[in-house]
PDB file of C-alpha atoms and ligand atoms in Angstrom:
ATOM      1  CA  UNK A1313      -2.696  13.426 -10.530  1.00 62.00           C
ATOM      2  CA  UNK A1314      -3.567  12.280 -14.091  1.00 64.00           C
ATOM      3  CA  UNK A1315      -1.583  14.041 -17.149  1.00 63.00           C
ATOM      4  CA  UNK A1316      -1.766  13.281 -20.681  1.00 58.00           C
ATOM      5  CA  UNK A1317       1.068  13.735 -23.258  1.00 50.00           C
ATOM      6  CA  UNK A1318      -0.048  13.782 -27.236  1.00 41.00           C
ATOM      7  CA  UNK A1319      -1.246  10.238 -28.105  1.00 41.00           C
ATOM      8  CA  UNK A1320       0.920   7.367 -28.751  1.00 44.00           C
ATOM      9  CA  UNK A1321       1.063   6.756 -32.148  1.00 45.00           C
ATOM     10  CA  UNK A1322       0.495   2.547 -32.982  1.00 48.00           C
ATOM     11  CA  UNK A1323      -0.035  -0.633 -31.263  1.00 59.00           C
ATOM     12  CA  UNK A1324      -1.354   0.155 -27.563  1.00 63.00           C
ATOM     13  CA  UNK A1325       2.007   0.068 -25.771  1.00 70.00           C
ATOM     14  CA  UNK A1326       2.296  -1.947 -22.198  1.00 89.00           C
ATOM     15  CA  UNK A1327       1.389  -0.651 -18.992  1.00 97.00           C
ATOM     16  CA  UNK A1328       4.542   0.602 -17.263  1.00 98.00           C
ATOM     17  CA  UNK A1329       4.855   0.606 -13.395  1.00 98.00           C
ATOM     18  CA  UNK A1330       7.099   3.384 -11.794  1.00 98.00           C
ATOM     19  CA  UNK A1331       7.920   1.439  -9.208  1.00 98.00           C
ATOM     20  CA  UNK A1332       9.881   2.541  -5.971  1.00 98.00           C
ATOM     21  CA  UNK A1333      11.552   0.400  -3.819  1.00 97.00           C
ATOM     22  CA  UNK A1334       9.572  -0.739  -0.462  1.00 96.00           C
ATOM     23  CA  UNK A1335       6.436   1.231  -1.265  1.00 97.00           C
ATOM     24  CA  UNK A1336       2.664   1.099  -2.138  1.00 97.00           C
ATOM     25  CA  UNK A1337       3.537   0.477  -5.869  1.00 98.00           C
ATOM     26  CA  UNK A1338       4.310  -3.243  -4.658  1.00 98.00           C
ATOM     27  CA  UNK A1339       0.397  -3.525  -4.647  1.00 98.00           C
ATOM     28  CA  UNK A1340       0.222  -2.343  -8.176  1.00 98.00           C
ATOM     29  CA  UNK A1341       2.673  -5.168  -9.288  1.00 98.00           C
ATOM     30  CA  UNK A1342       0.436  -7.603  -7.655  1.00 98.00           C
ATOM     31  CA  UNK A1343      -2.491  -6.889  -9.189  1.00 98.00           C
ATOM     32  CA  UNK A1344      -0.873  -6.720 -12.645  1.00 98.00           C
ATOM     33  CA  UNK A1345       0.154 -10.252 -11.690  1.00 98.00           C
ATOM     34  CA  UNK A1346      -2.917 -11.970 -10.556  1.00 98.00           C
ATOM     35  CA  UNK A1347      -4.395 -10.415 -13.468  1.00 98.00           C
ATOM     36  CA  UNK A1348      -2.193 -11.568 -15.992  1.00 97.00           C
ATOM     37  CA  UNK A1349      -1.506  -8.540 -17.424  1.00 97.00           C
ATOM     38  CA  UNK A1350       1.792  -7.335 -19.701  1.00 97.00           C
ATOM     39  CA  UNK A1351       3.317  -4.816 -18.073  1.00 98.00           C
ATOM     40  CA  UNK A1352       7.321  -2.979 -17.639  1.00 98.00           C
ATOM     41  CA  UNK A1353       8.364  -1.884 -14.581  1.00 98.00           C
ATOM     42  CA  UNK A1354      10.150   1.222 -14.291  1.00 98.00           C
ATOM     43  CA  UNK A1355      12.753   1.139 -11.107  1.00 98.00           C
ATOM     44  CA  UNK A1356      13.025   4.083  -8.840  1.00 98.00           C
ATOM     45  CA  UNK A1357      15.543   3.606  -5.623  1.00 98.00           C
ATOM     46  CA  UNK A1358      14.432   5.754  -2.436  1.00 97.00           C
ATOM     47  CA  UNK A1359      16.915   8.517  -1.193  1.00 96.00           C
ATOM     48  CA  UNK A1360      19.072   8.028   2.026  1.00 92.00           C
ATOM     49  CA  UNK A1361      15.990  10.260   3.470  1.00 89.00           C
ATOM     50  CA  UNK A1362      13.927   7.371   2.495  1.00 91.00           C
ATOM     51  CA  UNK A1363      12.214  10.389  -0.299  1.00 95.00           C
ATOM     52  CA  UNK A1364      11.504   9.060  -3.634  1.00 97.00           C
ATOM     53  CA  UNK A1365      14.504  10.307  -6.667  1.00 98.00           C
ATOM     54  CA  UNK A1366      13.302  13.602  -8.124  1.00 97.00           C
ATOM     55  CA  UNK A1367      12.938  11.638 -11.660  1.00 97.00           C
ATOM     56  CA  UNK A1368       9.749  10.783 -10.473  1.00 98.00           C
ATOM     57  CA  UNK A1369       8.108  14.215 -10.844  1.00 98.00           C
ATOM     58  CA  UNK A1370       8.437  13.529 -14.534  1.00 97.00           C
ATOM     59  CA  UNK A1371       5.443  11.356 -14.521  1.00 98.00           C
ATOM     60  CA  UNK A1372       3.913  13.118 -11.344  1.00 98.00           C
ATOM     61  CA  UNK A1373       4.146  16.176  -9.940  1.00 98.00           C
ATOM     62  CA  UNK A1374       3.983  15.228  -6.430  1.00 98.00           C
ATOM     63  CA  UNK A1375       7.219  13.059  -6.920  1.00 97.00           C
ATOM     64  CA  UNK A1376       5.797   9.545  -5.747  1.00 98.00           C
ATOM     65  CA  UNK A1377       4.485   6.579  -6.520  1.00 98.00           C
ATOM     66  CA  UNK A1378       2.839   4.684  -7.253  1.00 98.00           C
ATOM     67  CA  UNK A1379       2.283   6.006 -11.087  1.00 98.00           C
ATOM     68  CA  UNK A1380       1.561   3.784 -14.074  1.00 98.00           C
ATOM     69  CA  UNK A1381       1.916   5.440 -17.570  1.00 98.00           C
ATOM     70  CA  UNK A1382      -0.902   3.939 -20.163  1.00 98.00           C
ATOM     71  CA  UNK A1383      -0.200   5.315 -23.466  1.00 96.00           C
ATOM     72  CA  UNK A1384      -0.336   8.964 -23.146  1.00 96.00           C
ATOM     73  CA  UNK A1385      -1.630   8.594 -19.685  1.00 97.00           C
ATOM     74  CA  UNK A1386       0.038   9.321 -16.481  1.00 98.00           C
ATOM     75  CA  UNK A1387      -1.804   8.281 -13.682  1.00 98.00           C
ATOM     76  CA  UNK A1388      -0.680   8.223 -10.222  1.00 98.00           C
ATOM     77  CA  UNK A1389      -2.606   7.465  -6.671  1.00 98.00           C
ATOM     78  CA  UNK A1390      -2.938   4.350  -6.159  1.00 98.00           C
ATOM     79  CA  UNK A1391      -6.590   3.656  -5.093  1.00 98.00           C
ATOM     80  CA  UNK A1392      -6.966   5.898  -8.797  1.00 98.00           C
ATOM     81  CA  UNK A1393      -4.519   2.981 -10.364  1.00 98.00           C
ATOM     82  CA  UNK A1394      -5.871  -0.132  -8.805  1.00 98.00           C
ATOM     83  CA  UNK A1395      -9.715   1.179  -9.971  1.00 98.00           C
ATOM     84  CA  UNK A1396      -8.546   2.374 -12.980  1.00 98.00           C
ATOM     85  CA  UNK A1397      -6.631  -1.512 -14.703  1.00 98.00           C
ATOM     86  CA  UNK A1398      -9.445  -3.221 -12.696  1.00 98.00           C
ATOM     87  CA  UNK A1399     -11.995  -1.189 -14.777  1.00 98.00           C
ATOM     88  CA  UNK A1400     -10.148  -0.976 -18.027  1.00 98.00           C
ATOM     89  CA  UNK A1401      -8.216  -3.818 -18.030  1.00 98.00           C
ATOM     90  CA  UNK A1402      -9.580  -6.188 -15.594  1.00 98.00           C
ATOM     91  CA  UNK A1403     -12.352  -8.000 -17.808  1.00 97.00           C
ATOM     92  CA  UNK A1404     -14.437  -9.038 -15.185  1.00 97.00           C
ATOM     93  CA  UNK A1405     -12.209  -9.938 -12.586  1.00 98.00           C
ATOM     94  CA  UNK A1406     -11.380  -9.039  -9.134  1.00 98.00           C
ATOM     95  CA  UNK A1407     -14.897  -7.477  -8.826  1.00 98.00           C
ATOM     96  CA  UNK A1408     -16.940  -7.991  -5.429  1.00 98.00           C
ATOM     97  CA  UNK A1409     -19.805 -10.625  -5.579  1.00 97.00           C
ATOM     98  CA  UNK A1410     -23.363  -8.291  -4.978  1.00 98.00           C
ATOM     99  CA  UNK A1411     -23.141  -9.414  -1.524  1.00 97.00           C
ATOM    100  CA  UNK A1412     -19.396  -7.257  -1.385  1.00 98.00           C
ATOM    101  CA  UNK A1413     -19.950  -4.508  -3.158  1.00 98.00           C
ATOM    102  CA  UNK A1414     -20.655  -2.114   0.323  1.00 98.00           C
ATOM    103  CA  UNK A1415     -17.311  -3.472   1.773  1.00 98.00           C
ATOM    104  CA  UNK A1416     -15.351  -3.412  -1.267  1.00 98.00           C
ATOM    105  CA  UNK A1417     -16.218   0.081  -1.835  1.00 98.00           C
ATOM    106  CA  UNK A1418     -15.490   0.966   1.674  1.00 98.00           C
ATOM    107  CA  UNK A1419     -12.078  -0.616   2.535  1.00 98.00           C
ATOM    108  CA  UNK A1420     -10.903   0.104  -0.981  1.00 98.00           C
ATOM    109  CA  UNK A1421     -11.029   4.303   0.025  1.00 98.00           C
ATOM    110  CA  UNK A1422     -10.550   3.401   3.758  1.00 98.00           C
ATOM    111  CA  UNK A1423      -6.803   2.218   3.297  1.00 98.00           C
ATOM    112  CA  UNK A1424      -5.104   5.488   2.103  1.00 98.00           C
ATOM    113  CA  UNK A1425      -7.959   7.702   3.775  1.00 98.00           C
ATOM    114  CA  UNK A1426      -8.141   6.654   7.381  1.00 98.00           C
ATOM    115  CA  UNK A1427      -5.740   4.139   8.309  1.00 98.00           C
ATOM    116  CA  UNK A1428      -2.209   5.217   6.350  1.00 98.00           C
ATOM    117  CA  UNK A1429      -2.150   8.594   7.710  1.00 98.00           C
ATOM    118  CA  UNK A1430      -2.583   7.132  11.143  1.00 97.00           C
ATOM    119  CA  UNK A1431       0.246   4.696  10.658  1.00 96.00           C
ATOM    120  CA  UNK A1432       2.611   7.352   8.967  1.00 96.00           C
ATOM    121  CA  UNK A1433       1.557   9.829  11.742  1.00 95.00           C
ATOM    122  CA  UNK A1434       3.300   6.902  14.048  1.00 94.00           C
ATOM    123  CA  UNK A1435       6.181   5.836  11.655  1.00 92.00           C
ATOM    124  CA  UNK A1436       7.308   9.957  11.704  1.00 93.00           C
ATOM    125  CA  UNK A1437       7.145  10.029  15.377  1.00 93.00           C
ATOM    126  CA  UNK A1438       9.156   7.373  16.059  1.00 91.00           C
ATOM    127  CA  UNK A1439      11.656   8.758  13.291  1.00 90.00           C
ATOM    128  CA  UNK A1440      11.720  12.424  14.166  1.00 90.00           C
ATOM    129  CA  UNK A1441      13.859  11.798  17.313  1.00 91.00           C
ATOM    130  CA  UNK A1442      16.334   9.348  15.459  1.00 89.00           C
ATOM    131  CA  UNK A1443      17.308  12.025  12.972  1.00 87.00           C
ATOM    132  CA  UNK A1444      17.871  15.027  14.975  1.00 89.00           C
ATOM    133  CA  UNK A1445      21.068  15.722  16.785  1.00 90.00           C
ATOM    134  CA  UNK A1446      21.855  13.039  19.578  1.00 90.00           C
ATOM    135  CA  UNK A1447      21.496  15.896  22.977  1.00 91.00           C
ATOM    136  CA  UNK A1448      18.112  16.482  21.748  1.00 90.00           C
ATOM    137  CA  UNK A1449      17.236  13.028  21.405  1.00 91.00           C
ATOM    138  CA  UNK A1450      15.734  12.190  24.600  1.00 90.00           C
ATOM    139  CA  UNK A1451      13.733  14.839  24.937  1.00 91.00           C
ATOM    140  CA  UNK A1452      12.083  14.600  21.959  1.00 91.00           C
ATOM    141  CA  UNK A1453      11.814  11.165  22.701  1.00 90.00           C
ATOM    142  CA  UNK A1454       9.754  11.043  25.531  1.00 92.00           C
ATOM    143  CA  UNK A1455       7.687  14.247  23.764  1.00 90.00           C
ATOM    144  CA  UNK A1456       6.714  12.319  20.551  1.00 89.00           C
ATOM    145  CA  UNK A1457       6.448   8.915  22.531  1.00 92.00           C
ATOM    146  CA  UNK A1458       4.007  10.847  24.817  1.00 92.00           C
ATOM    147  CA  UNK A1459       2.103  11.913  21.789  1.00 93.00           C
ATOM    148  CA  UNK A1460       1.780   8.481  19.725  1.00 92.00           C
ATOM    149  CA  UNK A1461       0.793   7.013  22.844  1.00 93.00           C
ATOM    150  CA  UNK A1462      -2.026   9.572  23.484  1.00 94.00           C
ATOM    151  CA  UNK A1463      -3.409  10.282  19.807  1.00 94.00           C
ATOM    152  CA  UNK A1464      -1.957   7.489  17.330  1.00 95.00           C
ATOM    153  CA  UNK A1465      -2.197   4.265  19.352  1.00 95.00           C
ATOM    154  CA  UNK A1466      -5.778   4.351  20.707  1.00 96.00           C
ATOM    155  CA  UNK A1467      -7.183   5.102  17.254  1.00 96.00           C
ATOM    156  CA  UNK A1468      -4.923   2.331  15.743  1.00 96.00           C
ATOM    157  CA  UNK A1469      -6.435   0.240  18.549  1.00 96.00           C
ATOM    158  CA  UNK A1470     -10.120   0.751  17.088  1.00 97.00           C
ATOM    159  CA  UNK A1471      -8.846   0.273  14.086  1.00 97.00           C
ATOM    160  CA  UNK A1472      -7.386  -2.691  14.540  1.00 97.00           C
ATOM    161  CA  UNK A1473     -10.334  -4.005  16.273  1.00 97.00           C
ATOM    162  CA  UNK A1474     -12.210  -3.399  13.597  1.00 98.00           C
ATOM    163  CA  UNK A1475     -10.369  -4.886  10.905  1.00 98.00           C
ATOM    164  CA  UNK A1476      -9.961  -8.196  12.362  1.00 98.00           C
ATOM    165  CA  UNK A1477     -13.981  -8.312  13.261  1.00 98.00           C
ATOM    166  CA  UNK A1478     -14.152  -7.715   9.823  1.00 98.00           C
ATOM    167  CA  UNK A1479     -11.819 -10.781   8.576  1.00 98.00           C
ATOM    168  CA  UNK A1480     -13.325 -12.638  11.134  1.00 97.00           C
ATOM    169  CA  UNK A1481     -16.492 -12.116   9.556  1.00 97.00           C
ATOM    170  CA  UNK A1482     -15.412 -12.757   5.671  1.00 96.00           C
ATOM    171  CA  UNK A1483     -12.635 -15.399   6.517  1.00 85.00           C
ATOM    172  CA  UNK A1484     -10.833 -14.901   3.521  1.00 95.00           C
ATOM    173  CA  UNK A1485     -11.026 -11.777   1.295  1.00 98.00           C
ATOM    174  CA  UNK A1486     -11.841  -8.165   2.237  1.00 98.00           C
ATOM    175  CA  UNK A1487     -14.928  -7.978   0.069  1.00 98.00           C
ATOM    176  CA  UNK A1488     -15.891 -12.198   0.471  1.00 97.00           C
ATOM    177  CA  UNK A1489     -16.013 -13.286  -2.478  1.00 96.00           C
ATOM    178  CA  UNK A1490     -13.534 -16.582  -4.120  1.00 97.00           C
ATOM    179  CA  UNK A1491     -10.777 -13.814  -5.232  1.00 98.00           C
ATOM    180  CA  UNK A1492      -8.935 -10.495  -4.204  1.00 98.00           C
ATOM    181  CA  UNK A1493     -10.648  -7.516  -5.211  1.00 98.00           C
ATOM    182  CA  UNK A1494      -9.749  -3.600  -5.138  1.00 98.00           C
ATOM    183  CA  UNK A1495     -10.540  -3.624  -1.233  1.00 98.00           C
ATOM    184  CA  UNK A1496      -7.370  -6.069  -0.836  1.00 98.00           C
ATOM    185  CA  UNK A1497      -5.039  -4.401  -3.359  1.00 98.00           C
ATOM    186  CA  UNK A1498      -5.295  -1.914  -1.102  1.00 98.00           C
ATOM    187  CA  UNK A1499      -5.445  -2.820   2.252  1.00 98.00           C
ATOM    188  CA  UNK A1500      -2.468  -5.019   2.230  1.00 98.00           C
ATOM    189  CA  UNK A1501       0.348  -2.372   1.785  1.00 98.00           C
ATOM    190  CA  UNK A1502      -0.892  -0.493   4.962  1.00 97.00           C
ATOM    191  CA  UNK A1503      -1.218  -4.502   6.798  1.00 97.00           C
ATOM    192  CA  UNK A1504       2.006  -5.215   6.221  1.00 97.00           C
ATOM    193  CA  UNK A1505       3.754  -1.998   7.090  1.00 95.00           C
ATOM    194  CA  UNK A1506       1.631  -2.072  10.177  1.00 95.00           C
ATOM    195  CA  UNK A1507       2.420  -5.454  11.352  1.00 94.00           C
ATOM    196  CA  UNK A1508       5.940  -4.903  10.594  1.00 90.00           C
ATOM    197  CA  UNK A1509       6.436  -2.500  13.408  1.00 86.00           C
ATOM    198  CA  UNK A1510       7.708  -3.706  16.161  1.00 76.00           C
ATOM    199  CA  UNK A1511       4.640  -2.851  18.702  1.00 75.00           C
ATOM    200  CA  UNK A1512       1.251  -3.431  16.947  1.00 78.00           C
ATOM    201  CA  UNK A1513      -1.712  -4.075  18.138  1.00 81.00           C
ATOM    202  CA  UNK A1514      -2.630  -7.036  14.937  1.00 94.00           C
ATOM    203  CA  UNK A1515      -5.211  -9.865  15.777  1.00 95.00           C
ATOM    204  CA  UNK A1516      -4.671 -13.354  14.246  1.00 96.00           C
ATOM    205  CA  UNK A1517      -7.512 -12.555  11.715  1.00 97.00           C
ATOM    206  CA  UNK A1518      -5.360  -9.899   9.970  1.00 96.00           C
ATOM    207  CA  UNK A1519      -2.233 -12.634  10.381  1.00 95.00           C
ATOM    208  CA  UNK A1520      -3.702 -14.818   8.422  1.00 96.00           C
ATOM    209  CA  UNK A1521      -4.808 -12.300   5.807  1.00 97.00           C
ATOM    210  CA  UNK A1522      -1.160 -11.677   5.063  1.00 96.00           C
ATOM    211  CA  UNK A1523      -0.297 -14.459   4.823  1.00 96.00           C
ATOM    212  CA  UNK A1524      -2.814 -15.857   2.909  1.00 97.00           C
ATOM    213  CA  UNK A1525      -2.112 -12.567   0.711  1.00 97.00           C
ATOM    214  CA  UNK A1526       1.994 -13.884   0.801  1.00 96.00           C
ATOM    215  CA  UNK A1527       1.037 -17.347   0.033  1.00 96.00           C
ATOM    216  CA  UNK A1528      -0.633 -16.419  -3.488  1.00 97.00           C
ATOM    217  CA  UNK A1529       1.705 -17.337  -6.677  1.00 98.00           C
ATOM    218  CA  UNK A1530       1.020 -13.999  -7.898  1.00 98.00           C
ATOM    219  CA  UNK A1531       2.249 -12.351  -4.958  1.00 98.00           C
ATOM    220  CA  UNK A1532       5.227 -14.212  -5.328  1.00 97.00           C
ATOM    221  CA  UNK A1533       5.736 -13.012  -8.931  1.00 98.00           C
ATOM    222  CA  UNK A1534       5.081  -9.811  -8.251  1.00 98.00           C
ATOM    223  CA  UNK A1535       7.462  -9.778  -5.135  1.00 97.00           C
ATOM    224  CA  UNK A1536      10.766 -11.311  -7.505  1.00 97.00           C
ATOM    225  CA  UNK A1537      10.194  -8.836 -10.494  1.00 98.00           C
ATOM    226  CA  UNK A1538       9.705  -5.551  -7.981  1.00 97.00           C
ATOM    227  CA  UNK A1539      12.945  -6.210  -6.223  1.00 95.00           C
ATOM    228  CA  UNK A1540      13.642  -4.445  -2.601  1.00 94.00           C
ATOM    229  CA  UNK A1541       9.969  -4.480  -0.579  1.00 95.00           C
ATOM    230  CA  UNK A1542      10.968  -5.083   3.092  1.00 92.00           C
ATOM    231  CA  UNK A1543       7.357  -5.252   3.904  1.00 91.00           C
ATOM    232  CA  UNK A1544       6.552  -8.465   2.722  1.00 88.00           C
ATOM    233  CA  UNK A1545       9.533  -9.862   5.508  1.00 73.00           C
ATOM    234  CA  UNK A1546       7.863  -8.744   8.503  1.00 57.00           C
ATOM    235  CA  UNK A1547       7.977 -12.178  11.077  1.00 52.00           C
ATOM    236  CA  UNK A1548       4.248 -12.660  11.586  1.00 55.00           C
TER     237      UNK A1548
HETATM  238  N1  GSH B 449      -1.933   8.119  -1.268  1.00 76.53           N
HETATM  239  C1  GSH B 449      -0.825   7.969  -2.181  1.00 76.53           C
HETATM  240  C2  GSH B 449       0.464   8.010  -1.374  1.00 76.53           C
HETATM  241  C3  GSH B 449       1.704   8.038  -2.245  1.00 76.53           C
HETATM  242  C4  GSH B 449       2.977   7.978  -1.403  1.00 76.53           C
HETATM  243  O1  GSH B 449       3.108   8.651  -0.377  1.00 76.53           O
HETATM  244  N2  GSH B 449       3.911   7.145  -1.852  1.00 76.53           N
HETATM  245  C5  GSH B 449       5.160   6.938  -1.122  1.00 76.53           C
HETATM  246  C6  GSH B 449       5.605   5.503  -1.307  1.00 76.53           C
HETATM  247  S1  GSH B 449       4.821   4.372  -0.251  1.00 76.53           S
HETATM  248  C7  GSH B 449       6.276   7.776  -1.693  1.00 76.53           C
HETATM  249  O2  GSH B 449       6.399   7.906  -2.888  1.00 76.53           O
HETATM  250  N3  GSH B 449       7.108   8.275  -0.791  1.00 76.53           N
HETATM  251  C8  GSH B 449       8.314   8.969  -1.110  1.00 76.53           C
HETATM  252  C9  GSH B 449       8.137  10.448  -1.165  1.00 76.53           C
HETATM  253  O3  GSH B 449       7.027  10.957  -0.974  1.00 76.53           O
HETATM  254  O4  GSH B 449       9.156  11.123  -1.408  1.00 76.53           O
HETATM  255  C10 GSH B 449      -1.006   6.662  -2.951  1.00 76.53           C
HETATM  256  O5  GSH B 449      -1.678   5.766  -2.435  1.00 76.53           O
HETATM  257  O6  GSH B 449      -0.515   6.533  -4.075  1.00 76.53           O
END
């Protein structure tokens, strides 16, 4: 969702982030990082229902983030965000060589359109039967077990089969290419929260991306000035 307030009067203020703890908005950050760009971040602490604070509906009206506020701008989904301070901001970085431009385009919508809702479809199985009361517990157990087995974790299987033919095939960045481009801004929040569960199905390939991604000195910058993102621990 994009809203605009009355324009900022004076110097073009900084990008601001708002920026919740272990979420997608961690790939925001890193961008802003490798790109050298000023920026403020904006804290936001999850809920003991892991929700995002209702503050955030202030600068989005579906209450999550990632947003980034640019002037008068309000802009929130993060494909929309990473696209948008590549574009605007981005002076001819992170943009796929020619020879890219079909992947780049693809795993840049891919990550939020086909593979997150596949591994939050998972993540709210598994969680259902921790949160209701403890008698019902195995039942619903064994009934949402039975269904990730049956419709999440073949499809994650392809998926994951895919993915690391793909690395294979680029050995380094989602698009080729000597530097990260939208395609990897994106994937790597759904990477890491997918390798961080306990039973995944992740090929050396898509190892090595992460930690290739972890290994970057912007990465690391971004990582100390967002605070809390248990993602980026996961034991590979
Ligand atoms: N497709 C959206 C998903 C946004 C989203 O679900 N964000 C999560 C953080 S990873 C969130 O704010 N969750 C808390 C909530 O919805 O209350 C995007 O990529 O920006």
């Amino acid at each position: 969702m994009a809203t605009e307030d009355a324009a900022t009067p004076g110097n073009h203020p900084k990008l601001v982030v708002h920026h919740l703890n272990n979420s997608r908005s961690q790939r925001i950050l890193w961008l802003l990082e490798e790109l050298e760009l000023p920026y403020e971040i904006k804290k936001y602490q999850r809920t003991a229902e892991m929700l995002a604070p209702p503050e955030l509906t202030a600068v989005n009206p579906l209450g999550n983030a990632p947003v980034i506020t640019d002037g008068a701008l309000n802009l929130a989904e993060s494909g929309a965000i990473v696209e948008y301070i590549i574009q605007k901001y981005g002076k001819g970085r992170a943009q796929p060589l020619e020879s890219g431009i079909i992947d780049n385009l693809y795993y840049t919508h891919y990550a939020e359109a086909s593979l997150m809702p596949l591994l939050v479809n998972k993540l709210v199985f598994r969680i259902i039967p921790e949160r209701v009361p403890f008698f019902l517990r195995p039942f619903l157990k064994g009934v949402f077990g039975m269904l990730s087995s049956k419709m999440i974790e073949p499809r994650l299987k392809l998926h994951a089969k895919m993915i690391e033919d793909h690395l294979a095939k680029t050995d380094g960045w989602f698009a080729g290419g000597p530097e990260p481009t939208s395609a990897d801004y994106m994937m790597i929040f759904a990477l890491e929260a997918w390798v961080s569960e306990k039973e995944n199905q992740l090929g050396p390939k898509i190892k090595e991306y992460i930690a290739r991604v972890h290994a970057r000195p912007a990465y690391q910058r971004a990582l100390e000035k967002g605070g809390e993102y248990a993602y980026a621990k996961a034991s590979l």
